[in-house]
PDB file of C-alpha atoms and ligand atoms in Angstrom:
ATOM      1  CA  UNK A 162       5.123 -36.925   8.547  1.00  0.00           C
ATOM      2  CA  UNK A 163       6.099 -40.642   8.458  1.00  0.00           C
ATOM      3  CA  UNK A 164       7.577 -40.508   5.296  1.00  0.00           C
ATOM      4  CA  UNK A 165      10.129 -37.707   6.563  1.00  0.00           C
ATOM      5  CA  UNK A 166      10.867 -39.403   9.814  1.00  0.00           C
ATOM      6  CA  UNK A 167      11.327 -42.795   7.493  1.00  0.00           C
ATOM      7  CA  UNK A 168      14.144 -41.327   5.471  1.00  0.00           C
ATOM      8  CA  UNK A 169      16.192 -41.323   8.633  1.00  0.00           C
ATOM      9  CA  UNK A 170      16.707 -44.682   9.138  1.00  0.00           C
ATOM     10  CA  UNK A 171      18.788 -47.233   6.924  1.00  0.00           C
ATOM     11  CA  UNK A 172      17.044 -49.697   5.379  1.00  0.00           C
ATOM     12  CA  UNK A 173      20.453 -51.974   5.060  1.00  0.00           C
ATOM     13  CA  UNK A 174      21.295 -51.467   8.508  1.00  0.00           C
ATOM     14  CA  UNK A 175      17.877 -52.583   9.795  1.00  0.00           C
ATOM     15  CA  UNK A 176      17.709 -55.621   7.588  1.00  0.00           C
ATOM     16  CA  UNK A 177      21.199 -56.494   8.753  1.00  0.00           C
ATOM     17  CA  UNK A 178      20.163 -56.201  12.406  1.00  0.00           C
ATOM     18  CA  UNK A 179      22.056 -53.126  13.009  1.00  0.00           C
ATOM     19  CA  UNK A 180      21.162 -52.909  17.084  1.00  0.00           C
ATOM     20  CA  UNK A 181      21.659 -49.484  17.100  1.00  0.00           C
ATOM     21  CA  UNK A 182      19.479 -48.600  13.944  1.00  0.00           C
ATOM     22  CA  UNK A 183      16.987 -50.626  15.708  1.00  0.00           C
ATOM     23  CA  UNK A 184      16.791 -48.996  19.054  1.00  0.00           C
ATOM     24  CA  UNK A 185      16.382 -45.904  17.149  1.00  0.00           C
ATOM     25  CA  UNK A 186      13.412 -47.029  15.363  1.00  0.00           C
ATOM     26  CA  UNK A 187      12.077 -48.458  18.091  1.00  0.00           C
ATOM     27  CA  UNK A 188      12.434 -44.886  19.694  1.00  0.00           C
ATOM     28  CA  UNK A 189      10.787 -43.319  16.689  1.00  0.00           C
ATOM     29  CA  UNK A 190       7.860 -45.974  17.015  1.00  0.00           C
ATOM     30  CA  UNK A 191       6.865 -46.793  20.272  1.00  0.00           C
ATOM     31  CA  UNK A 192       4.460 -43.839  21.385  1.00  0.00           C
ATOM     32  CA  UNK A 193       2.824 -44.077  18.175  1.00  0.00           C
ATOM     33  CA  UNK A 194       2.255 -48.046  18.597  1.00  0.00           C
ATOM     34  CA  UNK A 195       1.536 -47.837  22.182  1.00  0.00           C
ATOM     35  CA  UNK A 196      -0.761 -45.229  21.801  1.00  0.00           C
ATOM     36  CA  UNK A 197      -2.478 -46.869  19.046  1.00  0.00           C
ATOM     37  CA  UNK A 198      -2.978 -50.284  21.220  1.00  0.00           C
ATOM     38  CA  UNK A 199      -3.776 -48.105  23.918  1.00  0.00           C
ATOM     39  CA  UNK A 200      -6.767 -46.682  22.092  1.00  0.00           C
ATOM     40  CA  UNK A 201      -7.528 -49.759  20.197  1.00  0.00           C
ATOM     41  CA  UNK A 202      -7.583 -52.190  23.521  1.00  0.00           C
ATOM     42  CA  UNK A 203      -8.452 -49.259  26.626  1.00  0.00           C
ATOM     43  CA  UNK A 204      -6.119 -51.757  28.846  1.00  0.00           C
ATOM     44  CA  UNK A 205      -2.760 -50.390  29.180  1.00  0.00           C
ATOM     45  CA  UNK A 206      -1.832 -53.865  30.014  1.00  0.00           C
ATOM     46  CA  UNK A 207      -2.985 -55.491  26.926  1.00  0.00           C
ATOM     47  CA  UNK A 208      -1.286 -52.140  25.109  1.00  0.00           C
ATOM     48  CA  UNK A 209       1.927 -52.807  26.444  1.00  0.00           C
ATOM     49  CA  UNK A 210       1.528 -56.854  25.247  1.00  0.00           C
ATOM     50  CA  UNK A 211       0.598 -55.495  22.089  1.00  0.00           C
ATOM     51  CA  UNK A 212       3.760 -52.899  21.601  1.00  0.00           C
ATOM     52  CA  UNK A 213       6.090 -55.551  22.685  1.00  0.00           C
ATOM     53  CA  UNK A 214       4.888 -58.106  20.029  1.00  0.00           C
ATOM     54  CA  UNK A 215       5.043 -55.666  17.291  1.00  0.00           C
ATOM     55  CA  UNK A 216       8.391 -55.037  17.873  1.00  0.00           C
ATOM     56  CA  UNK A 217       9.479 -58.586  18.337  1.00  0.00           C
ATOM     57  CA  UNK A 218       7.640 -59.648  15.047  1.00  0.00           C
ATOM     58  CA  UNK A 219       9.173 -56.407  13.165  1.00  0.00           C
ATOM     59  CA  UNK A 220      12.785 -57.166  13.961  1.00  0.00           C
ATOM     60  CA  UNK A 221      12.095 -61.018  13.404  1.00  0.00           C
ATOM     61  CA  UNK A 222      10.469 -59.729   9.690  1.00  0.00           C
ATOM     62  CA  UNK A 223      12.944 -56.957   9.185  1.00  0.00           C
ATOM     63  CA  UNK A 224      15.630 -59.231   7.579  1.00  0.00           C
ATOM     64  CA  UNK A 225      12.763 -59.768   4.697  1.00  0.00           C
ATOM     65  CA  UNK A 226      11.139 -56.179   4.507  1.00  0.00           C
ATOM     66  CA  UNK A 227      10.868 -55.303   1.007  1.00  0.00           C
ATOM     67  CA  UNK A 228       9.721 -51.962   1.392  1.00  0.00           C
ATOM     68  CA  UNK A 229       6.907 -52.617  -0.757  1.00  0.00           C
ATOM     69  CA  UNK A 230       4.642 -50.611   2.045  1.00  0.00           C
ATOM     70  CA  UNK A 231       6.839 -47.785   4.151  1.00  0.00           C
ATOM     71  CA  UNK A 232       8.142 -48.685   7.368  1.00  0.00           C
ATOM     72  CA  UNK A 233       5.922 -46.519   9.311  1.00  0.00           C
ATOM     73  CA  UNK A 234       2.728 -48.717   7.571  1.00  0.00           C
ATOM     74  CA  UNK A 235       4.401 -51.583   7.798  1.00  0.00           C
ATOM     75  CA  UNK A 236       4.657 -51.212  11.784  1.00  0.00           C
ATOM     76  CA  UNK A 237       0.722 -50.063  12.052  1.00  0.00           C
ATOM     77  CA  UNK A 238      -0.233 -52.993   9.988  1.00  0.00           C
ATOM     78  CA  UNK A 239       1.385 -55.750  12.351  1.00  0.00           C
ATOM     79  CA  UNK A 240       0.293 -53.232  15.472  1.00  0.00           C
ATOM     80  CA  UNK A 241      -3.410 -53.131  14.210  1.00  0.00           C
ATOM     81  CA  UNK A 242      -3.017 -57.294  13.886  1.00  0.00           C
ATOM     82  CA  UNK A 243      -1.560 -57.624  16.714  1.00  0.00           C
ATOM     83  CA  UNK A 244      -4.693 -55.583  18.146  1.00  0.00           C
ATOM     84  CA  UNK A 245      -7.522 -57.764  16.721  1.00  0.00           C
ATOM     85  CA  UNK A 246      -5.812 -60.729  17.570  1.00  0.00           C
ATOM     86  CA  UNK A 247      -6.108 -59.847  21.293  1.00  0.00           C
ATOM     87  CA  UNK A 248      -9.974 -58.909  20.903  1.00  0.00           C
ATOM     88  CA  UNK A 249     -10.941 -61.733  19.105  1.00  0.00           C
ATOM     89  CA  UNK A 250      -9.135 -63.714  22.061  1.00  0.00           C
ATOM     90  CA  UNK A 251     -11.239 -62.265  24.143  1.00  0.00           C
ATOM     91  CA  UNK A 252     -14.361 -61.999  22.034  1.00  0.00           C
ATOM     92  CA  UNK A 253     -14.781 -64.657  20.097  1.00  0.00           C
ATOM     93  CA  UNK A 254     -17.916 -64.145  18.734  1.00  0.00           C
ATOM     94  CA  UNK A 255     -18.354 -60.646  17.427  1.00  0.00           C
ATOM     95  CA  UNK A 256     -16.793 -61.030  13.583  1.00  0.00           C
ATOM     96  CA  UNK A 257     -13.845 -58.190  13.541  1.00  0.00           C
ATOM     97  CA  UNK A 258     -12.936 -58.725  10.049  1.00  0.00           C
ATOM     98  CA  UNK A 259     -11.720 -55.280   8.603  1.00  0.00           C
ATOM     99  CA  UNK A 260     -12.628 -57.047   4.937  1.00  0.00           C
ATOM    100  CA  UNK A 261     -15.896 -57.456   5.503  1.00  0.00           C
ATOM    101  CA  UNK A 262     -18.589 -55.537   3.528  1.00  0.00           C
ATOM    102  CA  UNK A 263     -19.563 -51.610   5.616  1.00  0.00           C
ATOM    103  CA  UNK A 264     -22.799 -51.201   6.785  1.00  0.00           C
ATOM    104  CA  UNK A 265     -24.597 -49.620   3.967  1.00  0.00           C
ATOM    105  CA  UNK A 266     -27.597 -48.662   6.434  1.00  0.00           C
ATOM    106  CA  UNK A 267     -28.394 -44.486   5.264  1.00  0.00           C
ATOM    107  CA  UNK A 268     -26.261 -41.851   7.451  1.00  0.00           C
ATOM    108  CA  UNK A 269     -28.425 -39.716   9.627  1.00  0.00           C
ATOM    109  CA  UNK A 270     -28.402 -36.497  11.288  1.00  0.00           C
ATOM    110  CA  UNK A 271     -29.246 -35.721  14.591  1.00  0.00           C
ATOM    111  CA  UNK A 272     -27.919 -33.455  17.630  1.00  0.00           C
ATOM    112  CA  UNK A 273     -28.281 -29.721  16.250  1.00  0.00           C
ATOM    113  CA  UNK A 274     -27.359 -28.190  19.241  1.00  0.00           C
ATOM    114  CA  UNK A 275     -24.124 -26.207  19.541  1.00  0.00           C
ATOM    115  CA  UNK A 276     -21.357 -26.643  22.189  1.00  0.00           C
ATOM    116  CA  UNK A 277     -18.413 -25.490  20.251  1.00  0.00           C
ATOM    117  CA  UNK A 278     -18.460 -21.883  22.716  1.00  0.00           C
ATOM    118  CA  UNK A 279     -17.795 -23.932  25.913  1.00  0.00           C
ATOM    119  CA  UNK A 280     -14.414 -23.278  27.247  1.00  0.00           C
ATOM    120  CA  UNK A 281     -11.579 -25.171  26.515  1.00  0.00           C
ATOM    121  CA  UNK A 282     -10.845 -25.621  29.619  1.00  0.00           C
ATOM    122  CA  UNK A 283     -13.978 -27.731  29.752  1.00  0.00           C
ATOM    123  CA  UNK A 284     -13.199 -29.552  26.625  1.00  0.00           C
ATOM    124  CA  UNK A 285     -10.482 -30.839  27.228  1.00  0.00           C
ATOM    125  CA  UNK A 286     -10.554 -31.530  31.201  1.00  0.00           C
ATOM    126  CA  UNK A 287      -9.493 -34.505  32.787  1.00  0.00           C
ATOM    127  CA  UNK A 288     -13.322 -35.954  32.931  1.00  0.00           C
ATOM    128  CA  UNK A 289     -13.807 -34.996  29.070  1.00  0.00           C
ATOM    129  CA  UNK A 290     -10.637 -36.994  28.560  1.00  0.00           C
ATOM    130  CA  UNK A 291     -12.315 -39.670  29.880  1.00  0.00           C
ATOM    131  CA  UNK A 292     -15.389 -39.296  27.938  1.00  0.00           C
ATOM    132  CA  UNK A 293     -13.518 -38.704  25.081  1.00  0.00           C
ATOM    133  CA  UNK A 294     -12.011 -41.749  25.673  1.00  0.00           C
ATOM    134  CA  UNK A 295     -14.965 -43.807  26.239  1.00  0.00           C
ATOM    135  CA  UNK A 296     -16.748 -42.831  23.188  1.00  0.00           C
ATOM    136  CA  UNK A 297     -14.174 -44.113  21.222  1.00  0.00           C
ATOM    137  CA  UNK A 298     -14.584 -47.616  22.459  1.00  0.00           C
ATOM    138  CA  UNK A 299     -18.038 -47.758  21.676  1.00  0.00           C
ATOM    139  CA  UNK A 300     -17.053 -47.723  17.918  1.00  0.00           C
ATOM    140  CA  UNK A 301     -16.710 -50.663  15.982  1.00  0.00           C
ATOM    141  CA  UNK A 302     -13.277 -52.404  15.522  1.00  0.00           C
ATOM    142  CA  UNK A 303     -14.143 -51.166  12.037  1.00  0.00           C
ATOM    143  CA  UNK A 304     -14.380 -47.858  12.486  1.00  0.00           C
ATOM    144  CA  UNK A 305     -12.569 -47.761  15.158  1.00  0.00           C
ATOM    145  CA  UNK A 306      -9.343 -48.745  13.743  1.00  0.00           C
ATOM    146  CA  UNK A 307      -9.483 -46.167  10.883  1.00  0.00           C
ATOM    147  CA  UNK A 308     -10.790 -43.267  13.351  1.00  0.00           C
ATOM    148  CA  UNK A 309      -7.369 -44.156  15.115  1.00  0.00           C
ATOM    149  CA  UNK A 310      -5.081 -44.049  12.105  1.00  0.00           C
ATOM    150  CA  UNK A 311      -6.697 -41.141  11.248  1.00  0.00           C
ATOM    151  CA  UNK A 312      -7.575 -39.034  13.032  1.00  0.00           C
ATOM    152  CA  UNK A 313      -5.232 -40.015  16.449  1.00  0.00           C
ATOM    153  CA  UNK A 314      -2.247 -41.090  14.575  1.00  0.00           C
ATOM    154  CA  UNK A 315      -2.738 -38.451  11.297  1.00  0.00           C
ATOM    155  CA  UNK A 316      -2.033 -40.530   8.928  1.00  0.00           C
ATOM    156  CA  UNK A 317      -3.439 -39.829   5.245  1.00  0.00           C
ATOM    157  CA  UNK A 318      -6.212 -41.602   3.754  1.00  0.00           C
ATOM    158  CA  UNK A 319      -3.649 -43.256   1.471  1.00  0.00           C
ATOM    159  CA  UNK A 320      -1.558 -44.357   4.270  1.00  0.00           C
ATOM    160  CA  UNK A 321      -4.428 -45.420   6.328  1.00  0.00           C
ATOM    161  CA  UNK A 322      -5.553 -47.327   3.407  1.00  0.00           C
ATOM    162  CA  UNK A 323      -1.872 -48.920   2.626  1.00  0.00           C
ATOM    163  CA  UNK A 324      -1.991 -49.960   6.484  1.00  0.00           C
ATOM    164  CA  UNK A 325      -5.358 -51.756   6.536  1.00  0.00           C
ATOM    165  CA  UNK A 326      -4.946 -52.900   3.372  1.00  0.00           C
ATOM    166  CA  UNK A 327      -8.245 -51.456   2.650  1.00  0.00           C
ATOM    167  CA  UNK A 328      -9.647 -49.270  -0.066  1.00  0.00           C
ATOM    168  CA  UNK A 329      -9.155 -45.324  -0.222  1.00  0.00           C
ATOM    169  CA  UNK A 330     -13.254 -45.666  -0.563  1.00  0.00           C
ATOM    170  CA  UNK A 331     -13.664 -48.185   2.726  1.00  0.00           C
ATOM    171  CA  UNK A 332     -11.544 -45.621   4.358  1.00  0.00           C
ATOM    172  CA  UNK A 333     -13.293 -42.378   3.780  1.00  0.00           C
ATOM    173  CA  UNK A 334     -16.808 -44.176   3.927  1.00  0.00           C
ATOM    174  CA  UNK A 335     -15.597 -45.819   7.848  1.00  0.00           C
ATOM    175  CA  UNK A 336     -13.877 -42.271   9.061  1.00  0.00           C
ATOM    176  CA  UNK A 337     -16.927 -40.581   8.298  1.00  0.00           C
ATOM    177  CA  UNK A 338     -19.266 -43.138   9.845  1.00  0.00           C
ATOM    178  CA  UNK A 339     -16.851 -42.862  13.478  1.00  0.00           C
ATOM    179  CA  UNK A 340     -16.570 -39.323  13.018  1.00  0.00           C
ATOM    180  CA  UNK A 341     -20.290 -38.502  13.020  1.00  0.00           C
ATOM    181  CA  UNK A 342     -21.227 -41.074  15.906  1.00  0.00           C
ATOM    182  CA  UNK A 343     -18.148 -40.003  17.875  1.00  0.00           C
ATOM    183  CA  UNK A 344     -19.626 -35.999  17.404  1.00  0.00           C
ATOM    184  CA  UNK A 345     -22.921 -37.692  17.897  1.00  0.00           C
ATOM    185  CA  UNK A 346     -21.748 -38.913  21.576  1.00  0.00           C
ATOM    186  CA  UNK A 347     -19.563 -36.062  21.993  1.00  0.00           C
ATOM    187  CA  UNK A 348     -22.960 -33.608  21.689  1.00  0.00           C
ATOM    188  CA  UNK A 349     -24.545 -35.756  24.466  1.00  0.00           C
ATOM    189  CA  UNK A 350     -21.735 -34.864  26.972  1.00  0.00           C
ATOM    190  CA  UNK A 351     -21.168 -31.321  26.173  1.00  0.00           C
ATOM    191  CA  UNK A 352     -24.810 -30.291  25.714  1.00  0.00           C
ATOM    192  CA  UNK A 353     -24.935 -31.409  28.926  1.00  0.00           C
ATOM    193  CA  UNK A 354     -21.756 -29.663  30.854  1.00  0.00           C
ATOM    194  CA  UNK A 355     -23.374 -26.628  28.629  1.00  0.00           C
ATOM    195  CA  UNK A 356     -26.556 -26.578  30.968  1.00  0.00           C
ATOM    196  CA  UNK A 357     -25.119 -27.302  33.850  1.00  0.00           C
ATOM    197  CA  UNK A 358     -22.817 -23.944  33.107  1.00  0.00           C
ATOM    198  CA  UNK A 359     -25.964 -21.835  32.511  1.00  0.00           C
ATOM    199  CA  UNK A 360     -27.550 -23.258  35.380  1.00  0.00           C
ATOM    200  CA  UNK A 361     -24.346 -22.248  37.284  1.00  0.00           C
ATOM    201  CA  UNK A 362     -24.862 -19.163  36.262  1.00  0.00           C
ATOM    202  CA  UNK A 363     -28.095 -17.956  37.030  1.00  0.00           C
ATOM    203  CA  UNK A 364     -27.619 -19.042  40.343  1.00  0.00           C
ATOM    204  CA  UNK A 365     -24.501 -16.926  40.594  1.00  0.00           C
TER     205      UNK A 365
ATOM    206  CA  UNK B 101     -34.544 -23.307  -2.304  1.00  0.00           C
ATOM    207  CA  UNK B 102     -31.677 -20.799  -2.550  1.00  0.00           C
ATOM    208  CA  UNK B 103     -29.578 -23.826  -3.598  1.00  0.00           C
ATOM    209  CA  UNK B 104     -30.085 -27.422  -4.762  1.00  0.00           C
ATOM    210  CA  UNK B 105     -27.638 -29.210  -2.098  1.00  0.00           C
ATOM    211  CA  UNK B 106     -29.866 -30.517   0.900  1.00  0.00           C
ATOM    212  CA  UNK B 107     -29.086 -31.590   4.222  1.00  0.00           C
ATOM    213  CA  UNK B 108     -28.550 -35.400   2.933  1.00  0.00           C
ATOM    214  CA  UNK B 109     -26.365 -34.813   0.329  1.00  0.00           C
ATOM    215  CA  UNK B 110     -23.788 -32.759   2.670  1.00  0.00           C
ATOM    216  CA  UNK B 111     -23.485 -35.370   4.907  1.00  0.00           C
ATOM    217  CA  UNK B 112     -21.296 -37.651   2.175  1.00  0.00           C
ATOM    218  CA  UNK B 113     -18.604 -35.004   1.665  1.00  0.00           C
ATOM    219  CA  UNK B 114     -18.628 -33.782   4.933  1.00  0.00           C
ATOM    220  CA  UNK B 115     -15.062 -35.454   5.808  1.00  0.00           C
ATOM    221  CA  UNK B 116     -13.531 -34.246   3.082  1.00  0.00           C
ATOM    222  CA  UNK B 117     -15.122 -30.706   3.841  1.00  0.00           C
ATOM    223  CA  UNK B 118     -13.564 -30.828   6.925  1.00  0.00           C
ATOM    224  CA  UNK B 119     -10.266 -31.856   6.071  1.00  0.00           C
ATOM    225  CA  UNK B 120     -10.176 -29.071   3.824  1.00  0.00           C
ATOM    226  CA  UNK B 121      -9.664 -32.161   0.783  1.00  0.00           C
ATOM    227  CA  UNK B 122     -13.179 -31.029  -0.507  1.00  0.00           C
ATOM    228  CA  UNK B 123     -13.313 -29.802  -4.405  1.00  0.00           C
ATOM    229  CA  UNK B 124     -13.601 -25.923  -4.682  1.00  0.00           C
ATOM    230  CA  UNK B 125     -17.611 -26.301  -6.460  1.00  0.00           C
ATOM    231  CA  UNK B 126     -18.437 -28.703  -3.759  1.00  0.00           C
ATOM    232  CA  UNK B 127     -17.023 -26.468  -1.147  1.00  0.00           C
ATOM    233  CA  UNK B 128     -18.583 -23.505  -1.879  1.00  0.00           C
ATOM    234  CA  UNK B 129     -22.065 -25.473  -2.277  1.00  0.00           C
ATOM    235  CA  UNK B 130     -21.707 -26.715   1.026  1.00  0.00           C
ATOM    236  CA  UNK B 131     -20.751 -22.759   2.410  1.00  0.00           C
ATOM    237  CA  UNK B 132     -23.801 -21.555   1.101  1.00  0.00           C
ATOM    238  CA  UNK B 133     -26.020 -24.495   2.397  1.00  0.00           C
ATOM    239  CA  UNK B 134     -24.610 -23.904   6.183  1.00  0.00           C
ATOM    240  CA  UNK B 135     -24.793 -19.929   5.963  1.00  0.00           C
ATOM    241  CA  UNK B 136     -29.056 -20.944   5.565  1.00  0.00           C
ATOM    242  CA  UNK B 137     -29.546 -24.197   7.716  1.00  0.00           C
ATOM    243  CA  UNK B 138     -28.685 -24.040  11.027  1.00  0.00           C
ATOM    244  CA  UNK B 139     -28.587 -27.665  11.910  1.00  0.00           C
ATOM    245  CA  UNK B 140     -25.828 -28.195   8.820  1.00  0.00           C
ATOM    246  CA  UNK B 141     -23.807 -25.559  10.645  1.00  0.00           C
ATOM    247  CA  UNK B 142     -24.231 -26.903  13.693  1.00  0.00           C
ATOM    248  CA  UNK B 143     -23.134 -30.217  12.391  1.00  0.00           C
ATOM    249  CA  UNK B 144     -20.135 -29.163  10.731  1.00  0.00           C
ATOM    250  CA  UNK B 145     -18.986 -26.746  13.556  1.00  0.00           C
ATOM    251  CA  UNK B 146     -19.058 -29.517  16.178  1.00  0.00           C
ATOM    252  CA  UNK B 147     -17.633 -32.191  14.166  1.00  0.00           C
ATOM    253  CA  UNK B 148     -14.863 -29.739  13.505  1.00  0.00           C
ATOM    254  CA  UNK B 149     -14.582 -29.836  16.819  1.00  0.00           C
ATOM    255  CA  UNK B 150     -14.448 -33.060  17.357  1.00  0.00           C
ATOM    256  CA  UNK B 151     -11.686 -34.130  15.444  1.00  0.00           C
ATOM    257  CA  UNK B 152      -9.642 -30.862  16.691  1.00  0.00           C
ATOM    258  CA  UNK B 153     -10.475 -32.524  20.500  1.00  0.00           C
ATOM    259  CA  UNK B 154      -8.942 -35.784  19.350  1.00  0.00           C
ATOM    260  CA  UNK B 155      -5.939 -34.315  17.554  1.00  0.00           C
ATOM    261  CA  UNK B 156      -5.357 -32.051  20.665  1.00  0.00           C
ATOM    262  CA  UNK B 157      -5.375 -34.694  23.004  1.00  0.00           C
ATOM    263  CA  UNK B 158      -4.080 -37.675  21.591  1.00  0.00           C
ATOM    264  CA  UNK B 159      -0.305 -35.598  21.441  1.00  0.00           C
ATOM    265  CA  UNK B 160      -0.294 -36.097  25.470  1.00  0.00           C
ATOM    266  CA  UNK B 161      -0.385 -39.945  25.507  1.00  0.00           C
ATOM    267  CA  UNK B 162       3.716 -40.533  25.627  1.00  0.00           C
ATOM    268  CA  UNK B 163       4.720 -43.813  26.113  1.00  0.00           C
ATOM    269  CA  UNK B 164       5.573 -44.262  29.951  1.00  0.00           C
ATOM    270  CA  UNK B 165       9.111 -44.584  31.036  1.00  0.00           C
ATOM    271  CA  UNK B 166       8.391 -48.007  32.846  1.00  0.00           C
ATOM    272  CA  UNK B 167       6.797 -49.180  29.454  1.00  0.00           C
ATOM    273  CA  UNK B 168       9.642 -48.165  27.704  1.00  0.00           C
ATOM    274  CA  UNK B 169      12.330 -49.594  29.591  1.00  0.00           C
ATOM    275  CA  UNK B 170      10.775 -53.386  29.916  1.00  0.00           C
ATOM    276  CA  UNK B 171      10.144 -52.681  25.661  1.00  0.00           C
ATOM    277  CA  UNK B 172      14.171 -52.275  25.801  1.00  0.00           C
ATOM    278  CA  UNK B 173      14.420 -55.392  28.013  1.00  0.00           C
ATOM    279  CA  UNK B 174      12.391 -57.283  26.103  1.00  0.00           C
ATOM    280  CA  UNK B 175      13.885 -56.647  22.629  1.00  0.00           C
ATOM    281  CA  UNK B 176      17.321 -57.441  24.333  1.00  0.00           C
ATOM    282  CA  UNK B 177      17.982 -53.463  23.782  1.00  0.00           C
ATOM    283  CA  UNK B 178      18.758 -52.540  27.452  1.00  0.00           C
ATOM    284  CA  UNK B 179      22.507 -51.006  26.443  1.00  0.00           C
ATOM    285  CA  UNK B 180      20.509 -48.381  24.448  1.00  0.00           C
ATOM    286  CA  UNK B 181      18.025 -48.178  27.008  1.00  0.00           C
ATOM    287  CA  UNK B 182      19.661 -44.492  28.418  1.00  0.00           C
ATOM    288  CA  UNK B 183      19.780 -43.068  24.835  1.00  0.00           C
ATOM    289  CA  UNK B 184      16.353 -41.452  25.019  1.00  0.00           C
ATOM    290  CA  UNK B 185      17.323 -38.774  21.934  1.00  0.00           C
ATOM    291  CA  UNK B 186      13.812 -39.587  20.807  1.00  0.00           C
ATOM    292  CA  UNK B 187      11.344 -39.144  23.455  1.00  0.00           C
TER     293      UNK B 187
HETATM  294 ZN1  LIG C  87     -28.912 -28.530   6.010  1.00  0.00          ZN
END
């Protein structure tokens, strides 16, 4: 996906400061950054801080991009910084450092109950948005940062890994880890629209 | 035991099972495990579904138009601020 879009743009005329080539990857970019502060921060305010730093540092580094990452990477990386900067600002003291050692604490099972058959309708409404929302903030920057990449943004493991500057391994091992507690919360909130919906129905 | 892969052991390839990135011996150890525990299939039909919810809803957060423009402004951009070829 990234790669193909990346092919579009000239390197030479964005390291020259080509304003046109540079609107147009700032066009190709933005949702993706916003939307990744967005998710990251849950403060459209702080988002919107964060997307216009990234830019501002990109074209201020762009002169000196040496492709050694691709540009799409390249732009997550400083986005994701850009990210944890703001929280530790405002958190100080929880440690967000994506180097750091995972929690090697045994994976466990638990919520067996199935909610795949409710509707989609009630999957994906506006207060399951929400919810869906929410759960993701109660990740770990950790996690959360490579659930985003992932799984929001859909980039590969490799590029996930080539953006964090992370190993394949740490990748894989954190996706699972916010995959299964994001299912995990996910299974409290539908198992529970589920039995309101049967209720519902033998009252009907 | 019909096969020697239990509930524990699923759980570490269970990403790449979903992804579909999963090695074919693995994969069809896990298939049989789910078709005789429940809970497994349970577990790997809702994370499934999890991860479709998040691809399938993440595609409707667009950058707003406000955002956009004061992104131009900011990046001294605002003549290319009309061309929205992109969006
Ligand atoms: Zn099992």
């Amino acid at each position: 996906m990234s790669k193909e879009n990346e092919q579009e743009f000239s390197l030479q005329l964005l390291r020259s400061g080509d304003r046109a080539e540079i609107a147009r990857l700032v066009d190709a970019y933005s949702t993706k950054i916003y939307r990744l502060a967005l998710k990251m921060l849950a403060n459209p305010q702080d988002a919107e801080d964060v997307l216009q730093n990234t830019f501002l540092k990109a074209i201020q580094a762009l002169p000196k991009f040496e492709a050694r990452s691709s540009l799409s990477t390249w732009l997550y990386r400083i986005a994701v910084n850009e990210s944890l900067m703001l929280i530790r600002r405002r958190k100080p003291e929880i440690d967000i450092s994506l180097k750091k050692d995972d929690d090697e604490s045994e994976l466990e099972l638990t919520h067996f109950s199935d909610w795949c058959c409710l509707p989609e309708s009630e999957l994906i409404s506006a207060e399951a948005q929400e919810h869906l929302d929410e759960a993701v903030q109660k990740l770990s920057e950790k996690l959360r940062v490579v659930f985003i990449l992932r799984d929001i943004e859909k980039l590969s493991i490799a590029e996930t890994s080539e953006a964090l500057e992370i190993s394949e391994a740490a990748v894989k091992l954190r996706l699972l880890r916010a995959r299964l507690k994001l299912r995990e919360i996910l299974s409290k909130y539908y198992v529970e629209r589920l039995d309101s919906e049967k209720k519902d129905e033998k009252q009907s | 035991m019909k096969n020697n892969l239990n509930c524990g052991a699923l759980l570490a390839s269970l990403s790449e099972y979903v992804d579909g990135i999963l090695g074919d011996a693995l994969c069809k150890e896990i298939e049989s495990h789910i078709a005789d525990c429940d809970d497994c299939r349970v577990v790997v039909d809702t994370l499934k579904k999890t991860i479709y919810l998040y691809h399938e809803t993440s595609e409707k957060t667009a950058i707003p138009i406000d955002v956009r423009e004061r992104l131009f402004h900011r990046l001294d951009l605002d003549d290319f601020v009309r061309d929205r070829s992109q969006l």
